[in-house]
C-alpha cells in the first residue's frame, strides 16, 4: 500500500446541500474532475440538520436548541444517529459512488478515530470530540478511498453522541493533518458593500461583527472558522452553489474567503 504523500483536503459540507440534488451532483462531478488532475487525498465530514429535523418532525418530536446546539435527549439519539450516520451519510455516498469515487461511509467512532465525552448534561447526548487514532482513515486515504464521515460518535460509556459537524471537521483535520474547506450555501464573507472579503482575520472579523456587517448565521460560521484557523493555520469559506468555482477552489485558487488567525 502506498503512503499518503500530499496533505489531505477535508471538505466540511453544510447540511443544506442534502436538500439540493443538483448541487450534490455538481459537487461530486467537481471532485471527480479535480482528482483526475491532481491525486490528492480527500475527505468529507458532514452534518445533516435538515434530515434530523425532518425525522423528528415525522416522529412528532419537538427539537430545541441551546446556544445553537441541538438538545438531544438520550431517548432521541437513535433517531438523530439514524438521520446523520444513516440517511445523510448514505445519500452522500450514493452521489459519490455515482460519480465514480470510491466512497467509504464512516462515523467519528470507527477505528477509534475520535474520542468523545458529553459536552453539557443540559444538552443530553451531545458530545465534544478530540482526535485519537488516525490509522483507519490514513489507510483508507493511502488506498485511494474517499472517507465520508458523519458527526456521530460513541463515548467510552458506550453511548451514542451527536457532535457539532464543524467541530468534528476540525478534529479530523487535526487527526490526519488535513487542510479544511467549509462549503455552505454562502459564497464567502461579505463586506459592507456586499463584496466577498478575500482574507479575514480575527481583528477584522471582530470589527465587522461589532458594526453588524457580519451578523446572525454568518457570525456563527465566521466564529467557527476562526476557531479552526487557530488550530489549523487557515481555513476556506466558500459555496457549493457555484460548481464552476469548485475545481478552482480545490486547486488552491482564491475563491471565497480565506480565514486566518
Short mmCIF file of C-alpha atoms in Angstrom, two decimals:
data_model
loop_
_atom_site.label_atom_id
_atom_site.label_comp_id
_atom_site.label_asym_id
_atom_site.label_seq_id
_atom_site.Cartn_x
_atom_site.Cartn_y
_atom_site.Cartn_z
CA UNK A 1 0.00 0.00 0.00
CA UNK A 2 1.38 3.40 -0.97
CA UNK A 3 1.82 6.09 1.68
CA UNK A 4 -0.20 9.29 1.58
CA UNK A 5 2.18 11.87 0.14
CA UNK A 6 0.19 15.09 -0.19
CA UNK A 7 -1.55 16.90 2.62
CA UNK A 8 -5.17 15.72 2.57
CA UNK A 9 -8.01 18.16 1.93
CA UNK A 10 -11.08 17.90 4.14
CA UNK A 11 -14.36 19.35 2.89
CA UNK A 12 -16.96 20.06 5.55
CA UNK A 13 -20.38 20.05 3.91
CA UNK A 14 -23.23 22.11 5.33
CA UNK A 15 -26.38 20.07 5.80
CA UNK A 16 -28.50 22.27 3.50
CA UNK A 17 -26.76 20.79 0.44
CA UNK A 18 -28.51 17.47 1.20
CA UNK A 19 -31.78 19.07 0.06
CA UNK A 20 -30.28 20.13 -3.26
CA UNK A 21 -29.86 17.15 -5.57
CA UNK A 22 -28.30 19.18 -8.40
CA UNK A 23 -25.79 20.81 -6.07
CA UNK A 24 -24.70 17.37 -4.84
CA UNK A 25 -24.28 16.15 -8.40
CA UNK A 26 -22.24 19.26 -9.26
CA UNK A 27 -20.08 18.87 -6.16
CA UNK A 28 -19.10 15.27 -6.82
CA UNK A 29 -18.55 15.98 -10.52
CA UNK A 30 -16.13 18.73 -9.46
CA UNK A 31 -14.37 16.35 -7.07
CA UNK A 32 -14.03 13.75 -9.83
CA UNK A 33 -12.66 16.38 -12.24
CA UNK A 34 -10.21 17.62 -9.60
CA UNK A 35 -8.94 14.12 -8.78
CA UNK A 36 -8.37 13.46 -12.49
CA UNK A 37 -5.98 16.44 -12.47
CA UNK A 38 -4.36 16.01 -9.06
CA UNK A 39 -4.27 12.83 -7.00
CA UNK A 40 -4.77 14.49 -3.64
CA UNK A 41 -6.37 12.60 -0.74
CA UNK A 42 -9.87 13.94 0.00
CA UNK A 43 -12.24 13.50 2.95
CA UNK A 44 -15.77 14.69 3.61
CA UNK A 45 -17.27 15.49 7.01
CA UNK A 46 -20.97 16.29 7.11
CA UNK A 47 -23.83 17.16 9.37
CA UNK A 48 -27.44 16.88 8.29
CA UNK A 49 -29.62 19.12 10.41
CA UNK A 50 -32.30 19.29 7.72
CA UNK A 51 -32.62 15.48 7.70
CA UNK A 52 -32.68 15.36 11.51
CA UNK A 53 -35.45 17.99 11.62
CA UNK A 54 -37.48 16.01 9.10
CA UNK A 55 -37.14 12.74 11.04
CA UNK A 56 -38.02 14.31 14.39
CA UNK A 57 -41.00 16.12 12.87
CA UNK A 58 -42.34 12.84 11.49
CA UNK A 59 -41.94 11.34 14.96
CA UNK A 60 -43.86 14.31 16.43
CA UNK A 61 -40.79 15.23 18.48
CA UNK A 62 -40.15 18.93 19.06
CA UNK A 63 -36.47 19.81 18.66
CA UNK A 64 -34.95 22.61 20.74
CA UNK A 65 -31.55 24.28 20.69
CA UNK A 66 -29.32 25.87 23.33
CA UNK A 67 -26.58 28.25 22.17
CA UNK A 68 -27.01 26.96 18.62
CA UNK A 69 -26.59 23.29 19.60
CA UNK A 70 -29.42 20.80 19.31
CA UNK A 71 -30.63 19.49 22.68
CA UNK A 72 -30.57 15.72 22.18
CA UNK A 73 -32.14 13.67 24.99
CA UNK A 74 -30.66 10.17 25.13
CA UNK A 75 -34.01 8.67 24.13
CA UNK A 76 -33.85 10.69 20.88
CA UNK A 77 -30.26 9.86 19.88
CA UNK A 78 -31.28 6.71 17.92
CA UNK A 79 -33.36 8.91 15.57
CA UNK A 80 -30.62 11.54 15.29
CA UNK A 81 -27.95 8.89 14.64
CA UNK A 82 -30.16 7.27 12.02
CA UNK A 83 -30.63 10.60 10.25
CA UNK A 84 -26.93 11.52 10.32
CA UNK A 85 -24.91 8.28 10.19
CA UNK A 86 -27.65 6.55 8.18
CA UNK A 87 -29.72 8.61 5.74
CA UNK A 88 -27.44 11.67 5.35
CA UNK A 89 -24.28 9.59 5.09
CA UNK A 90 -25.72 7.20 2.54
CA UNK A 91 -27.21 10.00 0.41
CA UNK A 92 -23.71 11.47 0.10
CA UNK A 93 -22.16 8.05 -0.53
CA UNK A 94 -24.68 7.37 -3.28
CA UNK A 95 -23.72 10.57 -5.09
CA UNK A 96 -20.01 9.87 -4.63
CA UNK A 97 -20.30 6.31 -5.95
CA UNK A 98 -22.44 7.50 -8.86
CA UNK A 99 -19.61 9.91 -9.76
CA UNK A 100 -17.10 7.04 -9.72
CA UNK A 101 -15.49 7.86 -6.38
CA UNK A 102 -14.60 5.01 -4.01
CA UNK A 103 -16.55 6.33 -1.02
CA UNK A 104 -16.50 4.68 2.40
CA UNK A 105 -19.12 5.74 4.94
CA UNK A 106 -17.79 6.25 8.47
CA UNK A 107 -18.68 7.78 11.81
CA UNK A 108 -16.27 9.51 14.19
CA UNK A 109 -16.11 6.31 16.23
CA UNK A 110 -14.84 3.96 13.50
CA UNK A 111 -11.34 2.70 14.20
CA UNK A 112 -11.28 4.79 17.41
CA UNK A 113 -10.65 7.77 15.10
CA UNK A 114 -12.04 10.25 17.63
CA UNK A 115 -12.80 10.04 21.31
CA UNK A 116 -15.84 11.85 22.71
CA UNK A 117 -17.24 12.98 26.02
CA UNK A 118 -20.51 14.60 26.96
CA UNK A 119 -20.40 18.35 26.41
CA UNK A 120 -23.09 19.53 28.81
CA UNK A 121 -25.65 17.45 30.76
CA UNK A 122 -28.30 20.03 29.79
CA UNK A 123 -27.74 19.12 26.12
CA UNK A 124 -28.13 15.37 26.67
CA UNK A 125 -26.40 13.18 24.08
CA UNK A 126 -24.30 15.99 22.61
CA UNK A 127 -20.59 15.28 22.62
CA UNK A 128 -17.32 17.10 22.18
CA UNK A 129 -14.74 15.09 20.25
CA UNK A 130 -10.97 15.04 20.07
CA UNK A 131 -8.60 13.28 17.66
CA UNK A 132 -7.49 9.84 18.78
CA UNK A 133 -6.26 7.23 16.26
CA UNK A 134 -5.53 8.13 12.60
CA UNK A 135 -4.69 4.59 11.45
CA UNK A 136 -8.02 3.71 9.78
CA UNK A 137 -8.53 6.99 7.96
CA UNK A 138 -4.90 7.21 6.85
CA UNK A 139 -5.04 3.67 5.47
CA UNK A 140 -8.21 4.50 3.53
CA UNK A 141 -6.65 7.67 2.10
CA UNK A 142 -3.49 5.78 1.15
CA UNK A 143 -5.67 3.21 -0.62
CA UNK A 144 -7.38 5.86 -2.74
CA UNK A 145 -10.71 5.81 -0.90
CA UNK A 146 -12.91 8.81 -0.07
CA UNK A 147 -13.97 8.70 3.60
CA UNK A 148 -17.43 10.22 4.09
CA UNK A 149 -17.66 10.86 7.83
CA UNK A 150 -20.81 11.63 9.80
CA UNK A 151 -20.71 13.61 13.04
CA UNK A 152 -22.00 10.72 15.19
CA UNK A 153 -19.58 9.42 17.83
CA UNK A 154 -19.51 6.77 20.57
CA UNK A 155 -18.32 7.60 24.07
CA UNK A 156 -16.25 5.45 26.43
CA UNK A 157 -19.56 4.92 28.24
CA UNK A 158 -20.88 3.14 25.14
CA UNK A 159 -23.47 5.84 24.42
CA UNK A 160 -24.06 7.42 21.02
CA UNK A 161 -23.35 11.16 20.83
CA UNK A 162 -24.21 13.88 18.33
CA UNK A 163 -21.21 16.15 17.66
CA UNK A 164 -21.35 19.58 16.03
CA UNK A 165 -20.17 18.91 12.46
CA UNK A 166 -17.86 21.96 12.35
CA UNK A 167 -16.10 20.73 15.50
CA UNK A 168 -15.96 17.21 14.07
CA UNK A 169 -14.28 18.52 10.91
CA UNK A 170 -11.65 20.37 12.95
CA UNK A 171 -10.89 17.22 14.99
CA UNK A 172 -10.49 15.07 11.85
CA UNK A 173 -8.22 17.72 10.29
CA UNK A 174 -6.01 17.60 13.37
CA UNK A 175 -6.09 13.81 13.26
CA UNK A 176 -4.71 13.43 9.72
CA UNK A 177 -3.04 16.83 9.18
CA UNK A 178 -5.55 17.98 6.58
CA UNK A 179 -6.41 21.41 5.22
CA UNK A 180 -10.03 22.48 5.72
CA UNK A 181 -12.68 23.97 3.45
CA UNK A 182 -16.13 24.85 4.82
CA UNK A 183 -18.65 24.54 1.98
CA UNK A 184 -22.06 26.07 2.70
CA UNK A 185 -24.81 27.99 0.91
CA UNK A 186 -22.86 31.29 1.02
CA UNK A 187 -20.00 32.27 -1.31
CA UNK A 188 -17.83 33.75 1.42
CA UNK A 189 -17.90 36.56 3.96
CA UNK A 190 -19.24 39.88 2.66
CA UNK A 191 -18.06 43.39 3.46
CA UNK A 192 -20.40 46.38 3.87
CA UNK A 193 -20.60 46.71 0.06
CA UNK A 194 -21.73 43.08 -0.23
CA UNK A 195 -18.49 42.00 -1.87
CA UNK A 196 -16.63 38.86 -0.83
CA UNK A 197 -13.72 39.54 1.53
CA UNK A 198 -10.71 37.59 0.16
CA UNK A 199 -8.95 37.27 3.54
CA UNK A 200 -10.32 37.63 7.05
CA UNK A 201 -8.51 37.65 10.40
CA UNK A 202 -9.79 37.90 13.97
CA UNK A 203 -9.31 41.66 14.23
CA UNK A 204 -11.23 42.42 11.03
CA UNK A 205 -13.93 39.89 11.91
CA UNK A 206 -14.43 41.43 15.36
CA UNK A 207 -14.79 44.89 13.78
CA UNK A 208 -17.31 43.74 11.18
CA UNK A 209 -19.32 41.83 13.79
CA UNK A 210 -19.37 44.92 16.06
CA UNK A 211 -20.60 47.01 13.10
CA UNK A 212 -23.31 44.41 12.29
CA UNK A 213 -21.81 43.85 8.83
CA UNK A 214 -21.34 40.21 9.83
CA UNK A 215 -24.37 39.02 11.79
CA UNK A 216 -26.71 36.14 12.59
CA UNK A 217 -25.83 32.85 10.87
CA UNK A 218 -22.75 34.28 9.15
CA UNK A 219 -21.34 35.41 12.51
CA UNK A 220 -21.69 31.82 13.76
CA UNK A 221 -19.90 30.49 10.66
CA UNK A 222 -17.10 33.05 10.96
CA UNK A 223 -16.51 32.27 14.64
CA UNK A 224 -16.29 28.54 13.83
CA UNK A 225 -13.84 29.28 11.02
CA UNK A 226 -11.69 31.47 13.27
CA UNK A 227 -11.63 28.70 15.87
CA UNK A 228 -10.48 26.27 13.19
CA UNK A 229 -7.85 28.70 11.88
CA UNK A 230 -6.40 28.97 15.40
CA UNK A 231 -5.65 25.26 15.30
CA UNK A 232 -5.02 24.68 11.59
CA UNK A 233 -3.43 27.96 10.41
CA UNK A 234 -6.18 28.85 7.96
CA UNK A 235 -9.46 27.60 6.52
CA UNK A 236 -11.53 28.47 3.46
CA UNK A 237 -15.19 29.51 3.44
CA UNK A 238 -16.89 29.00 0.09
CA UNK A 239 -20.15 27.91 -1.54
CA UNK A 240 -21.31 24.63 -3.03
CA UNK A 241 -23.72 26.65 -5.20
CA UNK A 242 -21.09 27.59 -7.81
CA UNK A 243 -19.84 24.38 -9.44
CA UNK A 244 -17.69 26.35 -11.87
CA UNK A 245 -15.66 27.64 -8.90
CA UNK A 246 -15.25 24.35 -7.06
CA UNK A 247 -12.41 22.94 -9.15
CA UNK A 248 -10.53 26.26 -8.89
CA UNK A 249 -11.08 26.27 -5.13
CA UNK A 250 -9.82 22.70 -4.77
CA UNK A 251 -6.77 23.59 -6.85
CA UNK A 252 -5.87 26.29 -4.31
CA UNK A 253 -7.04 29.38 -6.20
CA UNK A 254 -8.62 32.34 -4.40
CA UNK A 255 -12.31 31.51 -4.24
CA UNK A 256 -14.45 32.57 -1.29
CA UNK A 257 -12.89 33.86 1.93
CA UNK A 258 -9.62 32.67 3.43
CA UNK A 259 -9.90 32.84 7.23
CA UNK A 260 -6.58 33.18 9.04
CA UNK A 261 -5.53 33.59 12.68
#
